[in-house]
Coordinates of N, CA and C in Angstrom, one line a residue:
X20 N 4.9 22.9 3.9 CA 6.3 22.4 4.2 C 6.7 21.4 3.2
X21 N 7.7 21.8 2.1 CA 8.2 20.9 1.4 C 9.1 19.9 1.9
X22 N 9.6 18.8 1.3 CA 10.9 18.2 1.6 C 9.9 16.6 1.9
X23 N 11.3 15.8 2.6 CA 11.0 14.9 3.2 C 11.1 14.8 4.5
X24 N 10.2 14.0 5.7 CA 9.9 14.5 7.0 C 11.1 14.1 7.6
X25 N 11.6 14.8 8.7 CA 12.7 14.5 9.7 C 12.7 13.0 9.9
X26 N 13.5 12.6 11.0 CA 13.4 10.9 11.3 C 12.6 11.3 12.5
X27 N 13.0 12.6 13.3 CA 12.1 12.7 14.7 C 10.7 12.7 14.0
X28 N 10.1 13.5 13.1 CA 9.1 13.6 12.7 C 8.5 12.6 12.2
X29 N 8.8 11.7 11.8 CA 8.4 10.0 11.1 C 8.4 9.4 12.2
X30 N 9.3 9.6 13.0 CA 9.2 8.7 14.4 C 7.8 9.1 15.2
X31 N 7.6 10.2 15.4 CA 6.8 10.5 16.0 C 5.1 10.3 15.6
X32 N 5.2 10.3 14.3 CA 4.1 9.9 13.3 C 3.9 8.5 13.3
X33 N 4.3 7.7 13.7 CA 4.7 6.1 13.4 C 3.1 5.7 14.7
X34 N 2.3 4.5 14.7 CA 1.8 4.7 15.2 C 1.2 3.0 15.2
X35 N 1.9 2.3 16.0 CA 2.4 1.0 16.5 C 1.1 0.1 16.5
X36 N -0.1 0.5 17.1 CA -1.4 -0.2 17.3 C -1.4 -0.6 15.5
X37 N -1.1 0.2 14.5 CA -1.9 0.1 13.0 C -0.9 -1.4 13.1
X38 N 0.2 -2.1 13.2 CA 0.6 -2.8 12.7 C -0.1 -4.3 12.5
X39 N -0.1 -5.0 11.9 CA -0.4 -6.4 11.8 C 0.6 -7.3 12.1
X40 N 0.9 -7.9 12.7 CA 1.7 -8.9 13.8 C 1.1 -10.1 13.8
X41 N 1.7 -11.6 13.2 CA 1.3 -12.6 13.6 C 3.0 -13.4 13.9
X42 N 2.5 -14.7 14.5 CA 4.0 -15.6 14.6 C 4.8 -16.1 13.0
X43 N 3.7 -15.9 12.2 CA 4.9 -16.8 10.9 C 4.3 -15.4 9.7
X44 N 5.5 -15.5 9.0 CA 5.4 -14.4 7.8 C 4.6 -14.3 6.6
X45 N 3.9 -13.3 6.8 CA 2.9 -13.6 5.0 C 3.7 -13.7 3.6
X46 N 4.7 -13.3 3.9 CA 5.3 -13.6 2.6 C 7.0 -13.7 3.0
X47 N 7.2 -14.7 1.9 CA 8.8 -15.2 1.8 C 9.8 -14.5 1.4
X48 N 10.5 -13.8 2.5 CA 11.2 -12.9 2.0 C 12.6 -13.3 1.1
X49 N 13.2 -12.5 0.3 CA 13.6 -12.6 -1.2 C 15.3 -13.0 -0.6
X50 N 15.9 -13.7 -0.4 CA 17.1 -13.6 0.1 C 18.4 -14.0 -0.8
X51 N 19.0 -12.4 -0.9 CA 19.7 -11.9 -2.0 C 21.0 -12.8 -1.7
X52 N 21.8 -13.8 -2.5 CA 22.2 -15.0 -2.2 C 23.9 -14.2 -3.0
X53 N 23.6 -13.6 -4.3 CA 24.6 -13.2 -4.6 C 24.2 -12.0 -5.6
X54 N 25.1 -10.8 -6.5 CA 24.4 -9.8 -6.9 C 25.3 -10.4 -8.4
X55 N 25.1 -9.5 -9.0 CA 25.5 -9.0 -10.6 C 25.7 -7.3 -11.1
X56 N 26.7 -7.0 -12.0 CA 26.0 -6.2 -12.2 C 25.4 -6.1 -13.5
X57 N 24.8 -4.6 -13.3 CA 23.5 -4.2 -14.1 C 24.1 -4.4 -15.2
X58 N 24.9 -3.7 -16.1 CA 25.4 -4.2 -17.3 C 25.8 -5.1 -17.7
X59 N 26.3 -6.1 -17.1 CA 26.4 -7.8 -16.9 C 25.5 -8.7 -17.2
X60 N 24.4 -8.2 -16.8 CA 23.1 -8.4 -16.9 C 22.2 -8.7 -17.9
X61 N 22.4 -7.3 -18.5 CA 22.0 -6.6 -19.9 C 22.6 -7.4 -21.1
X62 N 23.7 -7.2 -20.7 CA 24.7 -8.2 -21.8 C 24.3 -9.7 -21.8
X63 N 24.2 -9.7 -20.4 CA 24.3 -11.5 -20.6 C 22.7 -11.8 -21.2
X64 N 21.9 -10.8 -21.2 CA 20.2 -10.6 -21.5 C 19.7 -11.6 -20.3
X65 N 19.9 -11.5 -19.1 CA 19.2 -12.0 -17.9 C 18.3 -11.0 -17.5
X66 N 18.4 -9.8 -18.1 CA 17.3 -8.8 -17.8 C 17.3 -7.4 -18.8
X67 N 16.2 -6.8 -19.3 CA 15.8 -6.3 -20.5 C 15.9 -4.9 -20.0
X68 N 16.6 -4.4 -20.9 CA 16.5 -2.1 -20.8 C 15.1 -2.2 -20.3
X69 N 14.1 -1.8 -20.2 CA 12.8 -1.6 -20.1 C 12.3 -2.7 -18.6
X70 N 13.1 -3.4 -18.1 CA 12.6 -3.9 -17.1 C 12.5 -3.2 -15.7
X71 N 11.6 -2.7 -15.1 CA 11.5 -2.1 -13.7 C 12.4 -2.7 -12.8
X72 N 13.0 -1.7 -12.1 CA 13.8 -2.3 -10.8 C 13.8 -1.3 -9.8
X73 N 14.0 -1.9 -8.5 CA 14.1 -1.0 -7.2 C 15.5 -0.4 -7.1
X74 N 15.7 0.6 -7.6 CA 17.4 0.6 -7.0 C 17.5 1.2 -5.6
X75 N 18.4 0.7 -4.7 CA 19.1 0.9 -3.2 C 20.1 1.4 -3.8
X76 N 20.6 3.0 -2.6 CA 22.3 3.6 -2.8 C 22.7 3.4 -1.6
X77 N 23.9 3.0 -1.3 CA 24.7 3.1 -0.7 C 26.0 3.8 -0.5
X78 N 26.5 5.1 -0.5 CA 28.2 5.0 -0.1 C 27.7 5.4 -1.5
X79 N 27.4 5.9 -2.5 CA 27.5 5.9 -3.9 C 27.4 4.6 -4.8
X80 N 27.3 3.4 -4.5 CA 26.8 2.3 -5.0 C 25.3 1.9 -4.8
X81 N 25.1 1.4 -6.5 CA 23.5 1.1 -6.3 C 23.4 -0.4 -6.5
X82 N 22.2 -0.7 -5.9 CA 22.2 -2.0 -6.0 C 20.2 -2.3 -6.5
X83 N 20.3 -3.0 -7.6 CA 18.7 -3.0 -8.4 C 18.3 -4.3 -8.4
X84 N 17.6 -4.4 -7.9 CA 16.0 -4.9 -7.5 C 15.3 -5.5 -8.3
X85 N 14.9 -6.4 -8.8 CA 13.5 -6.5 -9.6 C 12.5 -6.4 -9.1
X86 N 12.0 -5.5 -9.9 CA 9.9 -5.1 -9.0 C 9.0 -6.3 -9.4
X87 N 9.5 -7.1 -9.9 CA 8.5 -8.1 -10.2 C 8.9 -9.5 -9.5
X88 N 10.5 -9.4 -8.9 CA 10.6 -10.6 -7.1 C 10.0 -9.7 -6.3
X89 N 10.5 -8.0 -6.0 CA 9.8 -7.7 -5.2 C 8.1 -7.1 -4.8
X90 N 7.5 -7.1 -5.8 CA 5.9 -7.4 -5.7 C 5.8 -8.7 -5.1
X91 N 6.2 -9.9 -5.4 CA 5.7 -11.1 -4.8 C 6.3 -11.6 -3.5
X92 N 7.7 -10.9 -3.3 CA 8.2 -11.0 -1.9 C 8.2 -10.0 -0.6
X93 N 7.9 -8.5 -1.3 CA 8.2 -7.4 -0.5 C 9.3 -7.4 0.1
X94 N 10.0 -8.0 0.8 CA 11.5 -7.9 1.7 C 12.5 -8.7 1.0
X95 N 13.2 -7.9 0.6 CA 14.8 -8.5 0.2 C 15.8 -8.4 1.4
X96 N 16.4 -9.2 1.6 CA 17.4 -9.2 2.6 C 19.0 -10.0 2.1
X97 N 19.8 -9.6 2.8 CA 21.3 -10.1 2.2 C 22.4 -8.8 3.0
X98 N 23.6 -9.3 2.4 CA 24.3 -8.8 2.5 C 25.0 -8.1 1.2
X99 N 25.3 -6.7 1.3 CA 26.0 -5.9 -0.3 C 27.1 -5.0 0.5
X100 N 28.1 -5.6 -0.4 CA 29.6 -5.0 0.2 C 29.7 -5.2 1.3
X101 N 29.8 -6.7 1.7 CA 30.2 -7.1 3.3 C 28.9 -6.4 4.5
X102 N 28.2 -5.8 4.0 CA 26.8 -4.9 5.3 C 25.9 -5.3 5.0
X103 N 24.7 -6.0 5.7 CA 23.3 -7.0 6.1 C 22.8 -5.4 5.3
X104 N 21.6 -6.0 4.8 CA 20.3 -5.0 4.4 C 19.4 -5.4 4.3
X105 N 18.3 -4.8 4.0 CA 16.8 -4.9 4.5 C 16.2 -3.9 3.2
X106 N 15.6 -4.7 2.0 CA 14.7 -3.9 1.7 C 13.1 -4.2 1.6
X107 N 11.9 -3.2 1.5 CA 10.9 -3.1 1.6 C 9.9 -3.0 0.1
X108 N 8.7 -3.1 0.1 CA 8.1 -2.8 -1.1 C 6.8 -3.2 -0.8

């Protein structure tokens, strides 16, 4: 079976005991305060062609990440085009 798995089928795969749960967070999540864009960026040389990034789509808008905040934060969080989001890594 190729593809990617249903949401029922990931739901149902999901398996609650594996999680690790304590009261305060292992790591400080990344909180996306304002964006840029990618070409903006480049130009302004705040970040290099060759630099890794996570891109998120939305609606047809992408929004990129650094994999080297997100290696040390895992969770980005904020708001992009007025909508809260949540990312992972």
């Amino acid at each position: 079976m190729g593809g990617y798995p249903s949401e029922l089928t990931a739901a149902a795969a999901f398996d609650a005991k594996r999680a690790i749960l304590s009261k305060r967070d292992m790591f400080r999540p990344l909180a996306v305060q304002r964006t840029e864009g990618l070409a903006d960026a480049l130009r302004g040389k705040k970040v290099r062609g060759e630099t890794p990034v996570l891109v998120l789509e939305r609606e047809g808008a992408a929004l990129a990440l650094l994999t080297s905040e997100m290696i040390f934060h895992h969770v980005a969080q904020g708001e992009w085009n007025g909508t809260p989001f949540l990312a992972t890594f």
